Amino acid sequence: MTENDLSFEGIPVSPGLVAGPIAHMGAGIEEPSPDERFAGDPASAKELIQAAAAATKADLEFKAASAQGEGREVLTMTAQMAADKTLVKQAAKLVVNEGVSAARAVWVAAGTIAAQLESLGGYMAERTRDVADVRDRIVARLTGQDLPGIPERPEPFILVARDLAPADTALLDPAKVIGIITAEGGPTSHTAILARDLGIPAIVGAGNGVLRNLKANSFVLLDGAKGRVSVNPSVEDMERVAALSRRKAVFNGTGQTKCGHRVQLLGNVGDATSAMAAAAAGAEGVGLFRTEFAFLDEAVEPSHEKQVEAYRAVLAAFPGKKVVVRTLDAGADKPLPFVTDMSEENPALGVRGFRTSWKFPQVLTNQLKALAAAAEMETADVWVMAPMIATMPEADSFVSQCEELGLKTAGIMVEVPSAALTADRLLSRAKFASIGTNDLTQYAMAADRMLGSLAQLSTVWQPGVLALIDVTCKGGAANDAPVGVCGEAAADPALAVVLTGLGVKSLSMTSRALADVAEVLASVTLEECQELAALALTAVDANSAREAVRSRLPILEELGL
Ligand code: PEP
Ligand code: MG
């Protein structure tokens, strides 16, 4: 096989078509030898390691301050990891007990922490890359080495790496790094999340072949929507890339089909910064405010004042507009120390979401009171919903509590298959439903949403998942209660068309996706959406559902989506 025939496939995580030369990530920090001994008094090791960890933390905090949005959050989280006392304590103990060098001790202690995270699986396992990044930074400081990092090139390039450290990804300049290909990583790794946030086309999990066979400076075509890389693109490919790069997608603030059928296009937000970004991108409101994001670093329940302040900051970005606030969704991949039982064997199926209010009812009451107070002070139209509702008594209890506290528009998230199947009854009580397709898919397919190896099962294109969405929409229609979608599926333009055809009234997504979804939606009539929905619903499997719908939407190819 010649280099011209080379092509690779990976998991598509950030759409877009680009072409450019390859540059590889700089070499990593070498593992310090076990034979290296600690030179001074072992009692001083703790101080030495602590100083290197503190300097690493300060460096990451500085980087966080110059990053934006998701990048800033990731860097702040990585900086917290550098400040982790366990790492310093365990490393210092290794120096005292085994006499190894400080760098070797940090390497081994970080390995133990990474192994613990790995054994937890899912989201936690994907954080091992973050631990390795912190380890490399501390070891580099202790040994006086340069940090591995993004190559410096005068021309824009497509970056190839085994995996990317969050600190590197968060500071990528999209004008320089025009595409990303990683050998490892899953659909929810930080590389994937940040690439989407920065609008850089990316594929992950493409295998070690990309490290070995894509030579530096080889010219490649990267299709982030299809998950494909090919060497030496044709003239036609290059013309398409050039035409697409001239396109500037903007959203005019009104989501509708070609025939004028309205579909609200809303933003998913976690704090004031992302709310302002959503407003700037034209979002018609907020379809999902993940309140737990504001509290992930809190050891105790935040005070009433602190909560009111956090909620007001988001509401203020959408005066007079709809803002759907989700109550704390703690547990599983988002544990909160003041409500989560960390000893559960299977946290995705444990006491998470609304269920935490069984043991801590006051936390929910306090949150609803703070929300009601924030709603009083701002003009946004506040809707409230509870995550992980599975039964009618839960829906009834939540809606009653909201109503007692003056929050009139109370709804539920549909993330558990039982809620989808009984939506006709649940929506006789709840005023609206928002389908969390990420969790609904995970529970319908019994496939951990964080596992890259289950990516073919973890897709909303699965006919079983589409059937659950269909039955939820029918339950909404029977009660005249609007059903929206706020999972990642809403950001996929082809799925947005199918969801509209199934009867979904609003789609909530990351701000970057708004313009593309709006453009594709505006190219089809409601009747066409319904035809495509029927096609997807009756397909034999996920791939044929996706292919059948995509082949009827040539605009996707035209826009490189
Ligand atoms: C979902 O499950 O689709 C959802 C929107 O909630 P989260 O991703 O926060 O679990
Ligand atoms: Mg969810």
XYZ file of C-alpha atoms and ligand atoms in Angstrom:
572
model
C 0.000 0.000 0.000
C 1.342 3.446 -0.875
C 0.928 6.435 1.398
C -1.677 7.762 -1.077
C -4.019 4.876 -0.236
C -3.823 5.413 3.497
C -7.027 6.127 5.356
C -8.139 5.760 8.965
C -11.446 5.684 10.789
C -12.177 6.872 14.304
C -15.060 8.080 16.461
C -16.454 11.318 14.982
C -16.649 13.805 17.871
C -16.553 17.251 16.296
C -17.910 17.800 12.759
C -16.261 19.767 9.967
C -14.154 19.087 6.879
C -10.565 20.349 6.804
C -7.336 19.617 4.963
C -3.804 20.361 6.047
C -0.368 19.017 6.967
C 0.103 16.690 9.925
C 2.070 17.693 13.021
C 2.664 15.257 15.852
C 2.463 16.085 19.516
C 5.881 16.510 21.188
C 7.342 13.471 23.008
C 6.145 12.780 26.542
C 8.061 12.936 29.809
C 10.143 9.811 30.365
C 9.389 7.530 33.291
C 11.990 8.244 36.019
C 14.122 5.174 36.754
C 13.410 3.153 39.928
C 17.172 3.168 40.524
C 17.285 6.952 40.983
C 17.786 7.678 44.695
C 16.687 10.717 46.675
C 19.807 12.815 47.231
C 19.004 14.836 50.378
C 17.265 14.188 53.672
C 14.081 12.145 52.891
C 12.224 14.240 55.480
C 12.537 17.214 53.136
C 10.902 15.338 50.228
C 7.377 16.399 51.139
C 8.294 20.074 50.984
C 10.049 19.621 47.643
C 7.142 17.742 46.029
C 4.632 20.141 47.539
C 6.486 23.101 46.022
C 6.522 21.471 42.557
C 2.808 20.627 42.886
C 1.979 24.172 44.018
C 3.919 25.671 41.089
C 2.094 23.318 38.698
C -1.233 24.371 40.209
C -0.358 28.048 39.853
C 0.718 27.513 36.244
C -2.563 25.738 35.407
C -4.591 28.447 37.160
C -2.802 31.048 35.085
C -3.644 29.094 31.937
C -7.270 28.783 33.138
C -7.489 32.543 33.518
C -6.556 33.007 29.868
C -8.951 30.292 28.606
C -12.704 30.586 28.044
C -15.853 28.566 28.756
C -15.411 24.800 28.900
C -11.615 25.188 28.596
C -11.468 27.341 31.678
C -13.517 24.794 33.645
C -11.296 21.916 32.566
C -8.093 23.773 33.453
C -9.494 24.803 36.816
C -10.365 21.174 37.502
C -6.871 20.003 36.451
C -5.344 22.672 38.708
C -7.389 21.234 41.601
C -5.924 17.825 40.795
C -2.396 19.278 41.052
C -3.307 20.537 44.513
C -4.478 17.065 45.601
C -2.959 16.324 48.993
C -3.130 12.530 48.484
C -0.662 12.648 45.602
C 1.895 14.702 47.559
C 1.430 12.612 50.723
C 1.746 9.254 48.954
C 4.786 10.389 46.963
C 6.563 11.742 50.074
C 5.872 8.448 51.846
C 7.496 6.527 48.980
C 10.648 8.642 49.261
C 10.862 8.023 53.017
C 10.048 4.287 52.831
C 11.895 3.333 49.642
C 14.498 6.068 49.177
C 13.527 6.647 45.526
C 13.877 10.058 43.880
C 11.051 12.591 44.255
C 10.269 12.347 40.520
C 10.047 8.543 40.678
C 7.840 8.766 43.777
C 5.408 11.182 42.067
C 5.298 8.900 39.013
C 4.415 5.826 41.104
C 1.903 7.641 43.364
C 0.123 9.103 40.315
C 0.021 5.609 38.810
C -1.788 4.312 41.899
C -4.364 7.123 41.734
C -4.868 6.558 37.988
C -5.387 2.816 38.573
C -8.065 3.597 41.181
C -9.872 5.894 38.724
C -9.518 3.324 35.952
C -11.180 0.668 38.108
C -14.202 2.949 38.625
C -14.789 2.919 34.842
C -16.730 5.409 32.705
C -16.208 9.110 33.318
C -13.735 8.474 36.160
C -11.601 6.208 33.943
C -11.412 8.925 31.305
C -9.949 11.260 33.952
C -6.758 9.150 34.104
C -5.391 11.297 31.251
C -5.778 14.335 33.507
C -3.798 12.604 36.285
C -1.041 11.735 33.793
C -0.897 15.364 32.698
C -0.509 16.626 36.259
C 2.124 13.924 36.900
C 4.149 14.951 33.824
C 4.022 18.603 34.812
C 5.209 17.939 38.373
C 7.942 15.516 37.196
C 9.096 18.048 34.563
C 9.493 20.640 37.316
C 11.355 18.257 39.615
C 13.764 17.168 36.861
C 14.145 20.439 34.954
C 12.717 19.023 31.675
C 10.694 20.889 29.056
C 7.025 20.057 29.028
C 5.695 18.080 26.084
C 3.180 20.126 24.180
C 1.585 21.421 21.034
C 4.179 21.810 18.260
C 5.017 25.322 17.070
C 4.466 25.730 13.315
C 4.200 28.804 11.131
C 1.324 27.233 9.096
C -2.025 25.846 10.313
C -1.855 22.057 10.862
C -3.808 18.960 11.875
C -2.595 17.695 15.218
C -2.015 13.971 15.762
C -1.573 12.683 19.311
C -2.024 9.523 21.346
C -4.457 11.505 23.512
C -4.477 15.151 24.498
C -4.047 16.561 27.970
C -6.923 18.867 28.889
C -4.462 21.661 29.571
C -3.171 21.394 26.014
C -6.587 21.115 24.391
C -8.105 23.996 26.323
C -5.532 26.441 24.999
C -5.516 25.281 21.386
C -5.728 28.117 18.917
C -8.321 27.096 16.278
C -6.549 29.347 13.764
C -3.393 27.210 14.139
C -4.741 23.772 14.999
C -7.394 23.194 12.343
C -8.087 19.547 13.145
C -7.404 16.895 15.769
C -6.832 13.151 15.416
C -6.158 11.052 18.489
C -5.274 7.376 18.664
C -7.061 6.918 21.987
C -9.954 8.525 23.859
C -13.715 8.040 23.892
C -16.666 10.161 22.806
C -16.816 11.919 26.165
C -13.093 12.446 26.735
C -12.064 16.031 27.370
C -10.489 16.139 23.914
C -13.920 15.478 22.412
C -15.786 17.955 24.613
C -13.260 20.742 24.136
C -12.818 20.203 20.399
C -16.590 20.612 19.990
C -16.529 23.660 22.221
C -13.730 25.245 20.172
C -15.302 24.206 16.867
C -12.218 22.216 15.780
C -13.073 19.157 13.631
C -11.890 16.068 15.496
C -11.909 12.305 15.578
C -10.781 10.242 18.573
C -9.981 6.561 19.134
C -8.517 6.195 15.621
C -5.979 3.585 16.803
C -2.198 3.495 17.000
C -1.901 3.319 13.193
C -2.332 7.097 13.027
C 0.747 7.562 15.240
C 2.889 5.192 13.177
C 1.671 5.814 9.651
C 0.705 9.467 9.418
C 4.073 11.076 8.781
C 4.825 14.648 9.832
C 3.864 17.074 7.037
C 1.782 14.474 5.132
C -1.186 16.315 3.688
C -4.508 14.835 4.850
C -8.253 15.366 4.616
C -10.050 15.115 7.975
C -13.811 14.607 8.044
C -14.940 15.180 11.626
C -18.570 14.304 10.805
C -17.775 10.904 9.290
C -14.776 10.085 11.492
C -12.408 9.651 8.522
C -8.857 10.723 7.644
C -7.311 10.160 4.217
C -3.878 11.040 2.927
C -3.392 13.233 -0.167
C -6.934 14.476 -0.853
C -8.143 14.864 -4.450
C -8.589 18.219 -6.197
C -12.391 17.879 -5.762
C -11.948 17.315 -2.015
C -9.794 20.424 -1.774
C -12.362 22.483 -3.663
C -15.035 21.357 -1.214
C -12.867 22.258 1.771
C -12.223 25.692 0.288
C -15.936 26.278 -0.399
C -16.891 25.203 3.119
C -14.282 27.397 4.775
C -15.869 30.424 3.072
C -19.225 29.625 4.689
C -19.994 31.504 7.901
C -22.961 29.996 9.706
C -25.073 32.332 11.817
C -28.370 31.722 13.601
C -30.984 34.453 13.293
C -32.707 33.528 16.563
C -35.804 31.759 15.181
C -35.786 28.002 14.668
C -38.224 26.778 12.034
C -38.673 24.371 9.160
C -38.960 25.459 5.537
C -42.758 25.519 5.893
C -42.586 27.747 8.974
C -43.214 25.070 11.648
C -41.562 26.468 14.793
C -38.974 24.489 16.726
C -37.389 26.452 19.552
C -33.596 26.276 19.403
C -32.191 26.693 22.900
C -28.824 26.573 24.646
C -27.403 24.081 27.159
C -25.579 26.024 29.867
C -23.820 25.435 33.172
C -23.008 28.931 34.368
C -23.196 32.638 33.508
C -20.315 32.428 30.989
C -21.925 29.682 28.923
C -25.323 31.420 29.248
C -23.859 34.602 27.764
C -22.231 32.580 24.952
C -25.608 30.971 24.204
C -27.335 34.360 24.150
C -24.633 35.741 21.840
C -25.138 32.770 19.485
C -28.830 33.662 19.161
C -30.320 30.938 21.417
C -34.048 31.497 21.940
C -33.586 30.700 25.603
C -32.068 27.940 27.728
C -33.333 24.371 27.405
C -31.032 22.916 30.053
C -29.294 24.747 32.885
C -27.241 22.043 34.592
C -27.241 23.546 38.091
C -24.915 20.891 39.516
C -22.045 22.314 37.416
C -22.036 25.413 39.594
C -21.516 23.240 42.671
C -19.146 20.473 41.602
C -16.318 21.832 43.761
C -18.471 22.401 46.875
C -17.869 20.161 49.887
C -21.078 21.341 51.595
C -24.445 22.490 50.344
C -24.093 26.067 49.050
C -25.908 28.767 51.032
C -29.213 30.288 49.912
C -27.425 33.520 48.930
C -24.783 31.717 46.903
C -27.407 29.711 45.032
C -29.572 32.753 44.316
C -26.524 34.542 42.926
C -25.580 31.604 40.648
C -29.140 31.228 39.301
C -29.670 34.945 38.775
C -26.465 35.199 36.774
C -27.840 32.701 34.240
C -31.409 34.082 34.212
C -30.056 37.578 33.606
C -28.579 36.490 30.251
C -32.114 35.791 28.937
C -34.452 38.590 30.006
C -38.069 37.744 29.148
C -37.035 34.405 27.596
C -37.566 30.790 28.620
C -34.913 29.275 30.894
C -35.347 25.613 31.845
C -33.535 24.982 35.105
C -32.742 21.428 36.092
C -32.502 20.690 39.806
C -29.270 19.093 41.054
C -28.364 16.015 39.043
C -25.794 14.663 41.463
C -24.356 11.162 41.300
C -22.705 8.818 38.781
C -20.321 10.929 36.695
C -21.139 14.083 38.694
C -20.830 13.178 42.391
C -21.536 15.966 44.903
C -20.033 15.255 48.331
C -23.034 16.574 50.241
C -25.578 14.194 48.668
C -23.712 11.362 46.917
C -22.967 8.013 48.538
C -19.524 7.239 47.096
C -19.628 3.590 48.196
C -22.272 2.530 45.675
C -21.137 -0.314 43.437
C -23.071 0.882 40.418
C -23.595 4.631 40.689
C -25.258 5.085 37.270
C -28.060 2.881 38.612
C -27.873 4.273 42.125
C -29.228 7.110 44.208
C -28.674 9.875 41.682
C -30.654 12.792 40.266
C -34.092 13.281 41.851
C -33.519 10.184 44.018
C -31.019 12.054 46.215
C -34.014 14.017 47.561
C -35.366 10.855 49.233
C -32.558 11.054 51.771
C -31.890 14.788 51.570
C -35.305 16.385 50.952
C -34.120 19.674 52.395
C -31.436 20.085 49.720
C -34.134 20.017 47.023
C -36.433 22.329 48.996
C -33.585 24.771 49.555
C -32.718 24.736 45.882
C -36.319 25.347 44.817
C -36.581 28.231 47.312
C -33.403 29.798 45.949
C -34.687 29.352 42.396
C -38.039 30.907 43.247
C -36.215 33.860 44.813
C -33.960 34.254 41.746
C -36.986 34.014 39.436
C -38.659 36.840 41.392
C -35.661 39.094 40.857
C -35.220 38.471 37.109
C -37.586 38.656 34.153
C -36.717 35.305 32.536
C -39.602 32.824 32.176
C -38.376 30.133 34.595
C -39.288 26.483 33.969
C -38.030 23.850 36.440
C -37.455 20.146 35.864
C -36.167 17.199 37.862
C -33.596 14.744 36.475
C -33.990 10.949 36.438
C -37.730 10.775 37.092
C -38.927 7.161 36.761
C -42.422 6.985 38.290
C -45.689 8.912 38.671
C -45.325 9.411 42.465
C -41.930 11.029 41.836
C -43.322 13.324 39.150
C -46.282 14.211 41.364
C -44.114 14.914 44.409
C -41.747 17.151 42.420
C -44.458 19.142 40.664
C -46.353 19.622 43.953
C -43.269 20.949 45.715
C -42.539 23.370 42.867
C -46.107 24.626 42.842
C -46.125 25.152 46.613
C -43.042 27.336 46.231
C -44.530 29.377 43.384
C -42.662 27.683 40.522
C -45.619 27.122 38.242
C -44.028 25.529 35.184
C -42.699 22.287 36.616
C -41.690 19.380 34.406
C -39.619 16.246 34.246
C -36.637 14.909 32.378
C -37.232 11.710 30.476
C -33.998 9.768 30.844
C -35.265 6.493 32.284
C -37.073 4.148 29.862
C -39.972 3.691 32.343
C -40.653 7.444 32.169
C -40.730 7.334 28.368
C -43.109 4.378 28.345
C -45.507 6.015 30.835
C -45.169 9.571 29.484
C -48.908 9.707 28.736
C -49.575 9.495 32.489
C -46.573 11.461 33.764
C -47.400 14.362 31.470
C -50.932 14.581 32.816
C -49.213 15.922 35.955
C -45.958 17.458 34.734
C -46.310 20.539 32.535
C -43.570 19.545 30.113
C -40.854 16.972 29.483
C -37.305 17.283 28.264
C -35.711 14.122 26.925
C -32.153 13.573 28.134
C -31.055 11.407 25.238
C -27.599 10.781 26.737
C -28.966 8.896 29.713
C -32.047 7.561 27.922
C -29.704 5.877 25.412
C -27.431 4.563 28.175
C -30.346 2.962 30.027
C -32.220 1.742 26.949
C -29.135 0.072 25.492
C -27.541 -0.962 28.820
C -24.364 0.712 27.551
C -22.207 2.973 29.751
C -22.357 6.364 28.030
C -18.690 7.035 28.811
C -17.271 3.910 27.162
C -15.727 4.495 23.745
C -15.837 0.764 23.068
C -19.665 0.820 23.206
C -20.000 3.782 20.832
C -21.961 1.738 18.272
C -24.618 0.932 20.887
C -24.594 4.381 22.509
C -26.395 6.222 19.766
C -29.829 7.753 19.511
C -30.066 6.251 15.999
C -30.795 2.905 17.648
C -34.398 2.089 16.674
C -35.123 1.135 20.308
C -34.122 4.599 21.517
C -36.079 6.327 18.751
C -39.137 4.266 19.728
C -38.845 5.568 23.315
C -38.634 9.151 22.051
C -41.656 8.499 19.822
C -43.765 7.199 22.709
C -42.721 10.169 24.869
C -43.826 12.623 22.169
C -47.158 10.808 21.842
C -47.613 11.072 25.623
C -46.894 14.799 25.397
C -49.334 15.317 22.515
C -52.103 13.457 24.376
C -51.791 15.955 27.221
C -50.909 19.033 25.215
C -47.612 19.168 27.111
C -44.521 20.179 25.116
C -41.698 17.675 24.801
C -38.162 18.921 24.096
C -34.757 17.267 23.742
C -31.704 18.501 25.643
C -29.244 15.615 25.202
C -26.358 15.669 22.693
C -28.706 14.332 19.977
C -30.294 17.777 19.655
C -26.976 19.118 18.318
C -26.817 16.582 15.470
C -28.543 18.268 12.498
C -29.743 14.970 10.965
C -31.210 13.829 14.275
C -32.709 17.282 14.812
C -34.779 16.694 11.666
C -35.887 13.244 12.875
C -36.737 14.554 16.350
C -38.828 17.333 14.830
C -40.656 14.728 12.756
C -41.369 12.734 15.910
C -43.050 15.779 17.443
C -40.294 17.350 19.564
C -41.068 21.065 20.106
C -37.664 22.369 21.222
C -34.029 21.363 20.815
C -31.413 22.431 23.339
C -27.720 22.212 22.523
C -24.211 23.660 22.845
C -24.215 27.182 21.335
C -21.818 26.185 18.545
C -24.356 23.809 17.031
C -27.244 26.314 16.818
C -26.449 27.752 13.380
C -25.907 24.362 11.692
C -29.042 22.827 13.189
C -31.072 25.919 12.226
C -29.808 25.812 8.626
C -30.547 22.128 8.108
C -33.980 22.422 9.745
C -34.847 25.374 7.522
C -34.128 23.230 4.449
C -36.947 20.705 5.097
C -40.713 20.857 5.598
C -42.467 19.343 8.606
C -43.894 16.677 6.316
C -40.383 15.721 5.195
C -39.276 15.608 8.837
C -42.154 13.212 9.541
C -41.234 11.016 6.565
C -37.622 10.851 7.686
C -38.696 10.091 11.264
C -40.807 7.179 9.984
C -37.840 5.953 7.962
C -35.553 6.028 11.009
C -38.140 4.438 13.313
C -38.654 1.472 11.015
C -34.993 0.870 10.135
C -33.521 -2.457 11.165
C -30.519 -1.000 12.959
C -28.782 2.242 13.917
C -26.487 2.417 10.887
C -29.234 1.920 8.370
C -31.430 4.485 10.178
C -28.609 7.038 10.031
C -27.682 6.266 6.438
C -31.302 6.307 5.242
C -31.912 9.735 6.774
C -28.564 11.242 5.771
C -28.933 10.126 2.166
C -32.211 12.095 2.018
C -30.516 15.222 3.394
C -27.901 16.209 0.767
C -27.505 19.546 2.550
C -25.434 17.733 5.198
C -22.800 16.787 2.635
C -22.897 20.314 1.191
C -22.241 21.834 4.611
C -19.660 19.213 5.607
C -21.823 18.078 8.556
C -28.959 13.628 29.264
O -28.865 12.633 29.987
O -29.169 13.571 28.037
C -28.820 14.983 29.832
C -29.089 16.052 29.125
O -28.348 15.064 31.094
P -26.774 14.907 31.446
O -26.023 14.788 30.159
O -26.408 16.090 32.240
O -26.801 13.630 32.234
Mg -28.817 12.902 32.148
